[in-house]
Coordinates of C-alpha atoms in Angstrom, one line a residue:
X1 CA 16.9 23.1 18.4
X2 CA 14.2 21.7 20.6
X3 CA 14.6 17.9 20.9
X4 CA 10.5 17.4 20.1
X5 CA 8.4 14.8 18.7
X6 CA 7.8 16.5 14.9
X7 CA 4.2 17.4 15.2
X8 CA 1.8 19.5 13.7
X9 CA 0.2 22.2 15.7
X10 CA -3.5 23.8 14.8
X11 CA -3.9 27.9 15.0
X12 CA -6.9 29.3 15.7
X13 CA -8.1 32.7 14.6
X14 CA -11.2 32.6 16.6
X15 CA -14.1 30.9 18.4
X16 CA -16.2 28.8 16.1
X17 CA -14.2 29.4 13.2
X18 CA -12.6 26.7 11.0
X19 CA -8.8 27.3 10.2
X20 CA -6.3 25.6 7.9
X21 CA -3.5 27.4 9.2
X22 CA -0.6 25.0 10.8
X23 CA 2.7 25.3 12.5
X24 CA 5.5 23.1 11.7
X25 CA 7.5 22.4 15.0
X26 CA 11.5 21.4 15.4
X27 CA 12.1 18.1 15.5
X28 CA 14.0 15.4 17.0
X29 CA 16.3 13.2 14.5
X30 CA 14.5 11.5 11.6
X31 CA 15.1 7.7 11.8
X32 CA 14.1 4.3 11.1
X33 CA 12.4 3.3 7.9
X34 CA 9.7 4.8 5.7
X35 CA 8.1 3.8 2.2
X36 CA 6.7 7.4 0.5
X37 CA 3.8 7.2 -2.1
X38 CA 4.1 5.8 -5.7
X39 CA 5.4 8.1 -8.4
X40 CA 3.3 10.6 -9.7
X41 CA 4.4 10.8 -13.1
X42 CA 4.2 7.1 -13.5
X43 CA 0.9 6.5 -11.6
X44 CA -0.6 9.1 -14.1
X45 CA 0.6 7.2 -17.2
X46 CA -0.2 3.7 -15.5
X47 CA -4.1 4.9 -15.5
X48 CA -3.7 6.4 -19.5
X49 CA -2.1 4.0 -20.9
X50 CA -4.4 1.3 -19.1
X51 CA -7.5 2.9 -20.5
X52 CA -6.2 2.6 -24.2
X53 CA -5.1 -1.2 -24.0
X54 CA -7.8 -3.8 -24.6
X55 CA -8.5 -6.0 -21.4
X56 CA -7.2 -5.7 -17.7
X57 CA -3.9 -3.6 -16.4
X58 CA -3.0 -4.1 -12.9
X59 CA -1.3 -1.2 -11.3
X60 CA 0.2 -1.8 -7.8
X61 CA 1.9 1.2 -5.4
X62 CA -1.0 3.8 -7.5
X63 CA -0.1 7.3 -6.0
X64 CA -3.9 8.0 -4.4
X65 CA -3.8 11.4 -4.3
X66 CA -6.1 14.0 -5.4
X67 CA -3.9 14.8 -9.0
X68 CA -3.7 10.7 -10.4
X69 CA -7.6 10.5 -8.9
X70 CA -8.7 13.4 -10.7
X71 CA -7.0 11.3 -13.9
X72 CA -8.8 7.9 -12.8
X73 CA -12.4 10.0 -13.0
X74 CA -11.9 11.5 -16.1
X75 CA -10.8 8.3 -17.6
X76 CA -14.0 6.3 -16.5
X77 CA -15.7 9.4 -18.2
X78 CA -14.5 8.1 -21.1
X79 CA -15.7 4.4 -20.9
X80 CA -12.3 2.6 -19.0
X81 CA -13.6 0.8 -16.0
X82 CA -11.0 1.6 -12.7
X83 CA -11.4 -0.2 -9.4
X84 CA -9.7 -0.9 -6.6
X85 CA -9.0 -4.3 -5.6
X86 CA -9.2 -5.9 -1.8
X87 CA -4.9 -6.6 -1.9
X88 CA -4.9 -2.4 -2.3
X89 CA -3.9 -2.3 -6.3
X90 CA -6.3 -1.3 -9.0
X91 CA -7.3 -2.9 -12.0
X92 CA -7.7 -1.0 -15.1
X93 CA -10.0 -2.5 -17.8
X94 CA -9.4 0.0 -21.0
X95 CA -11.3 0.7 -24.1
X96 CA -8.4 0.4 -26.7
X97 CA -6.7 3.4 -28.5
X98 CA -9.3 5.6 -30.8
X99 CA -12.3 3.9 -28.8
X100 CA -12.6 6.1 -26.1
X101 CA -16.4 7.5 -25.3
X102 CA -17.3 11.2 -25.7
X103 CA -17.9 12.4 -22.0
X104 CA -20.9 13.5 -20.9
X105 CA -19.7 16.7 -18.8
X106 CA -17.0 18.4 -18.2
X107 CA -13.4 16.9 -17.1
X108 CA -12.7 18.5 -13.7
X109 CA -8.8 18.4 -13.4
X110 CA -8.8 19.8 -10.1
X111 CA -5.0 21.3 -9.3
X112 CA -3.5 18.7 -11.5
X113 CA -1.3 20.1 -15.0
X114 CA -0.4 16.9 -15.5
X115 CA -4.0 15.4 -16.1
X116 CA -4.8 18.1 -18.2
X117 CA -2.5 18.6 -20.1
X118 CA -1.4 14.8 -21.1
X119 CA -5.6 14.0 -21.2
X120 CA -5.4 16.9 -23.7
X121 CA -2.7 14.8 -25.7
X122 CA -4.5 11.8 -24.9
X123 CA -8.0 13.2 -26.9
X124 CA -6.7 15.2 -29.6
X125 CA -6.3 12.7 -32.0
X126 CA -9.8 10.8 -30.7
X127 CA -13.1 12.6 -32.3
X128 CA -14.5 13.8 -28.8
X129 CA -15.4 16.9 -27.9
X130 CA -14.1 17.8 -24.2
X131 CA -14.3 20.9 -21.5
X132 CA -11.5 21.2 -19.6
X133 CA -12.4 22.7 -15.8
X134 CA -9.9 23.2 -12.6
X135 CA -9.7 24.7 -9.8
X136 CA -8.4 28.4 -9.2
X137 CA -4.8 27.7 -9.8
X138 CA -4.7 25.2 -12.4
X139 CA -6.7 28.1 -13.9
X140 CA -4.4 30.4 -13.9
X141 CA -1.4 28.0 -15.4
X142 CA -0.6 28.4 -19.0
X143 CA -2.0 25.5 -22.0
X144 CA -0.7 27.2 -25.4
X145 CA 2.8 25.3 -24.9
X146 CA 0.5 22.1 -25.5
X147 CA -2.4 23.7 -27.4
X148 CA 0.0 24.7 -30.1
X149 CA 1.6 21.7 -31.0
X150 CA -2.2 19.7 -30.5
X151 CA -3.5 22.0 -33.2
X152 CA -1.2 21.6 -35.7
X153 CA -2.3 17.5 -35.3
X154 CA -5.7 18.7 -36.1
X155 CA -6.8 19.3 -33.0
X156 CA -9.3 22.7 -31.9
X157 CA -9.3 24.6 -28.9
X158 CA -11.3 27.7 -27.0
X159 CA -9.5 28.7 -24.1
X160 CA -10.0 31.3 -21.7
X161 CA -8.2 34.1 -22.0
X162 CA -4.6 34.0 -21.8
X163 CA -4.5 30.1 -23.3
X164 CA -5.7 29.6 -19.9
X165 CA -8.8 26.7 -18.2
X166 CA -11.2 26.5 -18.9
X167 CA -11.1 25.3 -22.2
X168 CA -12.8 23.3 -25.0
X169 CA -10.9 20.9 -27.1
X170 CA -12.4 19.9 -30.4
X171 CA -10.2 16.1 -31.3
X172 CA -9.5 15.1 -34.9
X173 CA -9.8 11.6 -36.2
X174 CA -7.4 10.9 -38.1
X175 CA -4.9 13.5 -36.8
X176 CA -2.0 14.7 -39.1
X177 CA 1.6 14.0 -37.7
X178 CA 4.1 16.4 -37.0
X179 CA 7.7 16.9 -36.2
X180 CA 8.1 18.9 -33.0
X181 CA 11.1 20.5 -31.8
X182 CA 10.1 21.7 -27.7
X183 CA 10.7 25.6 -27.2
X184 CA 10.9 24.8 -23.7
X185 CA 12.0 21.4 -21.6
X186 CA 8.7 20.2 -20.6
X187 CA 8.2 16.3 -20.1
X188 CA 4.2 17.0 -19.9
X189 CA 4.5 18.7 -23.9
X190 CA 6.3 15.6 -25.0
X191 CA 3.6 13.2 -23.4
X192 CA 1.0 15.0 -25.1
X193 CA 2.3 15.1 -28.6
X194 CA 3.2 11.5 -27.6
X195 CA -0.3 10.2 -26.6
X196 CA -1.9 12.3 -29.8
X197 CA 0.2 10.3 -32.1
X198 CA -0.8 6.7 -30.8
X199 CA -4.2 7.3 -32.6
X200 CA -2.6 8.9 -35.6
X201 CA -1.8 7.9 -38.9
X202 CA 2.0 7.9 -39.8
X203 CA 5.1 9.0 -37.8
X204 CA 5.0 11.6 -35.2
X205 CA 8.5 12.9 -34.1
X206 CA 9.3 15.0 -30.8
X207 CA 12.7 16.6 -30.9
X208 CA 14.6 17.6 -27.3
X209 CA 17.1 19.5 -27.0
X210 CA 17.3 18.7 -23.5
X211 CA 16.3 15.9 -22.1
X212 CA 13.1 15.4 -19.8
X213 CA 12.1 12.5 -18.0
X214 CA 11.4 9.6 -19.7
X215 CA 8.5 7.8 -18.2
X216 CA 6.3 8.0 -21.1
X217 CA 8.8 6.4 -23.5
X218 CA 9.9 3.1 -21.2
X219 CA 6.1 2.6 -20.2
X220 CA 5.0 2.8 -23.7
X221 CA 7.8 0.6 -24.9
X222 CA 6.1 -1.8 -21.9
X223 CA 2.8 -1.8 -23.4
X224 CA 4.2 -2.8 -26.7
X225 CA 4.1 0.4 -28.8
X226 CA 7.4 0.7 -31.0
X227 CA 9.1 4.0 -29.5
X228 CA 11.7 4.7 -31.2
X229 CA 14.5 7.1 -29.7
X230 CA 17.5 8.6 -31.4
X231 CA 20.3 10.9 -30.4
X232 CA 21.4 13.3 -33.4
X233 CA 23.2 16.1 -33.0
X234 CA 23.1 15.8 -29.3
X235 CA 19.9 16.4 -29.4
X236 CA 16.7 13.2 -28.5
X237 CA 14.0 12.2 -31.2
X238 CA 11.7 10.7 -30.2
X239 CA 9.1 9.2 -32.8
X240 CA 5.9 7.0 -32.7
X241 CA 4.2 5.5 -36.1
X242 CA 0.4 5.2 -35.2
X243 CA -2.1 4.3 -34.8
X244 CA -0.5 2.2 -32.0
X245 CA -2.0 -0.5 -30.3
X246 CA -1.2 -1.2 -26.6
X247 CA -1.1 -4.0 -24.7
X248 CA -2.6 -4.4 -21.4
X249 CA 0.0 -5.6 -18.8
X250 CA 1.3 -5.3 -14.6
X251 CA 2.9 -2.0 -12.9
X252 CA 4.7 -1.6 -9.6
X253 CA 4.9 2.1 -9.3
X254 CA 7.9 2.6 -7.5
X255 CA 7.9 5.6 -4.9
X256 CA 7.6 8.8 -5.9
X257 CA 11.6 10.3 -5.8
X258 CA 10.0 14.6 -5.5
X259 CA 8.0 12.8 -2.4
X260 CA 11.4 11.5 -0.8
X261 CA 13.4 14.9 -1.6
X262 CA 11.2 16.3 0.8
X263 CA 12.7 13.7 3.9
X264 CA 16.0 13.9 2.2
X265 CA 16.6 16.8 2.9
X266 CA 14.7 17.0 6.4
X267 CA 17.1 14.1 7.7
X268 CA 20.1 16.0 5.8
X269 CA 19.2 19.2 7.6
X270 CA 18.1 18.0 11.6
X271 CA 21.0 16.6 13.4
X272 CA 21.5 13.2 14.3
X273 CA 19.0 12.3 11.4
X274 CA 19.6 8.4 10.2
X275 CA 16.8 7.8 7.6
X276 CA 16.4 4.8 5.3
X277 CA 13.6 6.2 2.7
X278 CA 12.2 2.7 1.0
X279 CA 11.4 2.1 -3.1
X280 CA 12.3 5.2 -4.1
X281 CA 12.6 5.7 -8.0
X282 CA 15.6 6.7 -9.4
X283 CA 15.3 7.5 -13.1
X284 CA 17.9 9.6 -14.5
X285 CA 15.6 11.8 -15.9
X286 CA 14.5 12.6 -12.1
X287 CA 17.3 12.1 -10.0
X288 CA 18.5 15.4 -9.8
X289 CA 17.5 16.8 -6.6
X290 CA 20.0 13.8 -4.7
X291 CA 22.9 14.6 -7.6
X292 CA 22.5 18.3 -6.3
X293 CA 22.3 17.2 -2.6
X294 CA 25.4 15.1 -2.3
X295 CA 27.4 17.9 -4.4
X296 CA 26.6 19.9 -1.2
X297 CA 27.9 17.0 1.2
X298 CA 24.6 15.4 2.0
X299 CA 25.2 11.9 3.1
X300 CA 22.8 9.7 1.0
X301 CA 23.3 6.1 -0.1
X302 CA 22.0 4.1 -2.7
X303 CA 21.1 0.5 -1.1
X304 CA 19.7 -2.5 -3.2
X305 CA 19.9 -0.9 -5.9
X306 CA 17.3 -2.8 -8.3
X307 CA 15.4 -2.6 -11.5
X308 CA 11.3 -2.5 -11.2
X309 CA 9.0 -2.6 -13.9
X310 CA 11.6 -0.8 -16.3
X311 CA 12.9 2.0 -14.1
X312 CA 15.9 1.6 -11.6
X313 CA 14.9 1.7 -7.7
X314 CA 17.1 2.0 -4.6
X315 CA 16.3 2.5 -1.0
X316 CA 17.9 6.0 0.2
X317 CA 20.0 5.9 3.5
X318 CA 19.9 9.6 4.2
X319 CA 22.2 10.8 7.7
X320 CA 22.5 14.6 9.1
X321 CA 25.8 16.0 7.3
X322 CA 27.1 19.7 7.2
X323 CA 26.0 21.6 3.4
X324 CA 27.9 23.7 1.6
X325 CA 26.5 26.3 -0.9
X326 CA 27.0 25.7 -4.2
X327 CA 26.5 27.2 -7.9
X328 CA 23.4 24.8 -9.2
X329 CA 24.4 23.6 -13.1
X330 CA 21.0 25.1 -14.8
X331 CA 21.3 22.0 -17.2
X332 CA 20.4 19.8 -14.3
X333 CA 17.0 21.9 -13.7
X334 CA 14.3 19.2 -15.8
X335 CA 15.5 16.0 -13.4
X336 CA 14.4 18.2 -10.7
X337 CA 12.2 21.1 -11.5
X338 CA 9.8 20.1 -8.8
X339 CA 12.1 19.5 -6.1
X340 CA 13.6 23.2 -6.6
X341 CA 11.0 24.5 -2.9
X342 CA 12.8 22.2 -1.1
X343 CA 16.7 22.2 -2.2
X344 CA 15.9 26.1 -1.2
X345 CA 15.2 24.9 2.0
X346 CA 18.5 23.0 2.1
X347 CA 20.5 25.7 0.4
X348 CA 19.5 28.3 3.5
X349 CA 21.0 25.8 6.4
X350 CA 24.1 24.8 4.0
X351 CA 27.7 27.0 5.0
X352 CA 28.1 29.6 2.4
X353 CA 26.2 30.8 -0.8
X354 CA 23.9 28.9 -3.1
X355 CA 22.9 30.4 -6.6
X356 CA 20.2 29.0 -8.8
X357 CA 19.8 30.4 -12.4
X358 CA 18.3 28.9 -15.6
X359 CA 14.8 28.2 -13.3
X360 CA 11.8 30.7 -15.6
X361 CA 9.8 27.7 -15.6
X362 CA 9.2 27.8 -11.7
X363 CA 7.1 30.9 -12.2
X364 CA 4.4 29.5 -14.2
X365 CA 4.0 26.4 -11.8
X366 CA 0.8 25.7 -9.4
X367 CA 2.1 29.3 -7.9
X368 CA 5.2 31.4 -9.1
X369 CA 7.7 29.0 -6.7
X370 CA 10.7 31.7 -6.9
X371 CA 8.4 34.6 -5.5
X372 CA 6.5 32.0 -3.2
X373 CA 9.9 30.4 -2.0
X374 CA 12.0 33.6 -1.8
X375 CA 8.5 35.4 0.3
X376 CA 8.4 32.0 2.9
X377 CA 12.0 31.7 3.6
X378 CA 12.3 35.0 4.4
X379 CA 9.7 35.0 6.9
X380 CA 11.2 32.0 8.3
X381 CA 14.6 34.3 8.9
X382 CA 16.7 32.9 5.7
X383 CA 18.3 35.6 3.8
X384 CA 17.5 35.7 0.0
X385 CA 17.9 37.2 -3.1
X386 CA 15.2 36.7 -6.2
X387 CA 16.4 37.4 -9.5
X388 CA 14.6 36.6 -13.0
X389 CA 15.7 33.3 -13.1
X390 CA 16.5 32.0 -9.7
X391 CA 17.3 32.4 -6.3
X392 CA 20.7 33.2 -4.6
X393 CA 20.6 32.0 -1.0
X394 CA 22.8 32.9 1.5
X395 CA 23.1 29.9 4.0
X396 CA 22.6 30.0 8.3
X397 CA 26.3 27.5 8.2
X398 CA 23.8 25.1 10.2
X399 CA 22.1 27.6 12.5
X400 CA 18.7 26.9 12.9
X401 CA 16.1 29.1 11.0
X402 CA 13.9 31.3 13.4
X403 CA 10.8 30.1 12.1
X404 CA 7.7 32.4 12.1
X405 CA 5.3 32.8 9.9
X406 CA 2.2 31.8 8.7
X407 CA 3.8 31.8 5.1
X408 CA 1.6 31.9 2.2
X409 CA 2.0 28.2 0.0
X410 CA -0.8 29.8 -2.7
X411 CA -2.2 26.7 -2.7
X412 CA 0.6 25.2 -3.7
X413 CA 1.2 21.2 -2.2
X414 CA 5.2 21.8 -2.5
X415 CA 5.6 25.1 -1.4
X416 CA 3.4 23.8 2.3
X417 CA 5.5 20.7 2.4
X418 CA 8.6 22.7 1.9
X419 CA 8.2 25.0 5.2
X420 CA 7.0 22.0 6.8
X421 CA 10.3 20.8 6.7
X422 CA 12.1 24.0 7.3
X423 CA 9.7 24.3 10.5
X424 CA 11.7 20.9 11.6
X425 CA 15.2 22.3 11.1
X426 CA 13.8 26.2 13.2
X427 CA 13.9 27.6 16.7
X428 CA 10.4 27.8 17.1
X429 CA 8.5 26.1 13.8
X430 CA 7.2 27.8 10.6
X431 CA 3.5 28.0 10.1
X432 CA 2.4 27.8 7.1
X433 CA -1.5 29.0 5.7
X434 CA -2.9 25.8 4.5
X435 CA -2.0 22.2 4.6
X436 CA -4.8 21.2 2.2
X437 CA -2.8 21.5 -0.6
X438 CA -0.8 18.6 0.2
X439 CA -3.5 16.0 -0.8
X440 CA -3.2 16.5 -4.1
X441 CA 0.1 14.6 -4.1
X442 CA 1.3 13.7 -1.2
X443 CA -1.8 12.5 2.1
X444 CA 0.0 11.0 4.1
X445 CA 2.9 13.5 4.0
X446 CA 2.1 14.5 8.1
X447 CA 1.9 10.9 9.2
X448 CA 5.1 9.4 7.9
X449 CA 6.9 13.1 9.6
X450 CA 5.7 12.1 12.7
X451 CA 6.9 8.6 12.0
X452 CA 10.1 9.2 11.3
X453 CA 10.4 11.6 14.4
X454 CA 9.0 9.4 16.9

């Protein structure tokens, strides 16, 4: 492996003409100390639940990229005043639940599933009429899974063909509760049927079978709604009596744990890596990806391990170690759904075989992630196998990858930052189409590579 500064290297396809196309080069060990972004997931609900609590939430470590922004603009749409303060933290001044304004144009949700379809939640039970836009991937991701539980609260919808953006959503006020049992694990369903009950009368009940992450529950619970959460049957309810008022009150987002998978496994997989990864969240509802990890003999360690704002936080030592395929437990798949791209990448440098099953839901993501994934790595001299459900890898033993490319990411932030970090473990770097992507979740994902290379 070339002993090189990680860097990112621009391909052009022409004089005069603008290209996104970049190569991911090997790199030299990953050390010292790096802080990723806040949480997605949390910096989401920080802005929501801000705009429905009367008076001023301050939310520090707010993820800035495009998918939480796109949230933050909608949201001032709707009446809630958002600013960001001189110390880098943003104050939230919200309207109250049931009080939101009826926007004046459409809600542009960019790439972002999440705003959508938790702002979807979030209106159904207010009397507002709203058009739902996105760009051409969000377009083409599936809504019914939340339509259909929104419209038996009351709520209308006209979606594009296919239950697909964009869409107009007719809210209901007062809303009719429900009792929901979730077809699929999906934390983003929950939240919505979640946020629809704060505004309505009576007790709304979401039933898991299997657990998704939790975020929505603690940080309501620390806004003062009464969440309550039983286990019966081995199964989670979940149930809110509205309408619910929330209390306005201070976040510290901790960092984002699908952001440090990605340098997790780029320290686990270039040798002589020694990486201390700061504030990283470790909900167990999201820890999967470093369960699955050190089951293949990664070397991580949990240091000051701490509780912030609710949700347990450690800082990740992370040093090169030898992986070893293994047969993935399809029960741990929700605490890691998005960090699936990049344990692919891990799996093709581990010694031996790894096999993923139980993983549908990866098709219907920004892009289909098993096509994308298996396509990529294969260009990038892995060998792989896609079946239905999953991917069976068959790892180098530690050899590094060829490289090549440019792979296709779809527009897809976590299939790009996935090669990127295969490109650092190859002979001679992976390019991949478009870097753009990455903005939506992750802008400053280049900077803190070279960072940690340097």
């Amino acid at each position: 492996m070339c002993a090189v500064k990680a860097r990112i290297a621009k391909t052009a396809s022409g004089i005069g003409i603008s290209v996104t196309a970049h190569r991911f080069m090997p790199s030299g060990p990953l050390t010292g100390r790096i802080r990723v972004p806040g949480d997605k997931s949390i910096s989401h609900r920080s802005l929501m639940f801000g705009a429905l609590a009367v008076g001023k939430t301050t939310i520090r470590g707010l993820l800035e990229g495009e998918d939480v922004l796109a949230t933050g603009r909608a949201l001032a749409q709707m009446g809630a005043k958002i600013s960001k303060e001189a110390d880098g933290s943003y104050s939230v001044n919200g309207v109250g639940v049931g009080t939101l304004l009826q926007p004046q144009g459409a809600l542009d949700m960019g790439n972002s599933g999440t705003s959508t379809r938790l702002l979807m939640g979030l209106l159904a039970s207010h009397a507002i009429t709203a058009a739902f836009t996105g760009d051409a991937s969000l377009s083409k991701r599936p809504m019914s899974r939340v339509i259909d539980p929104l419209s038996l609260m009351g709520a209308a919808f006209t979606p594009s063909p296919g239950g697909t953006l964009p869409l107009v959503m007719e809210g209901i006020q007062p809303g009719v509760p429900i009792t929901y049992r979730l077809p699929v694990a999906s934390a983003q369903v929950k939240s919505a049927i979640l946020l629809a009950a704060l505004n309505t009368p009576g007790t709304t009940t979401v039933i898991e079978p299997v657990p998704t992450r939790d975020h929505t529950e603690r940080m309501l619970h620390g806004f003062g709604v009464d969440v309550q959460v039983d286990v019966i049957d081995g199964e989670r309810h979940i149930s809110i009596t509205g309408p619910a008022d929330l209390t306005p009150c201070d976040i510290e987002v901790p960092g984002d744990p699908s952001s440090a998978a990605f340098f997790a496994v780029a320290a686990s997989i270039v040798p002589d890596s020694d990486l201390v990864i700061e504030n990283v969240g470790l909900n167990p509802t999201r820890d999967g990806i470093f369960r699955v990890l050190k089951q293949m003999g990664a070397s991580i360690q949990y240091l000051e391990e701490r509780e912030v704002g609710g949700e347990p936080v450690a800082d990740l030592r992370v040093r090169h170690a030898p992986l070893q395929g293994i047969e993935v437990d399809p029960e741990i798949a929700p605490s890691m759904i998005d960090e699936f791209p990049v344990l692919f990448v891990a799996a093709s440098m581990a010694t031996g075989a790894t096999v993923t099953s139980g993983l549908e839901e990866l098709r219907v993501k920004e892009s289909d992630r098993l096509s994308a994934m298996a396509s990529a790595l294969t260009q990038a001299g892995a060998k792989i196998n896609e079946r239905a459900d999953g991917l069976l890898i068959h790892g180098s033993g530690g050899k590094p990858l060829a490289g090549g490319g440019p792979v296709t990411t779809h527009l897809d932030h976590r299939i790009a930052m996935s090669m990127a970090v295969a490109g650092l473990a190859s002979k001679a770097g992976v390019e991949v189409d478009s870097t753009e992507p990455i903005a939506t979740s992750f802008p400053n994902f280049s900077d803190l590579l070279d960072e940690a290379a340097s």
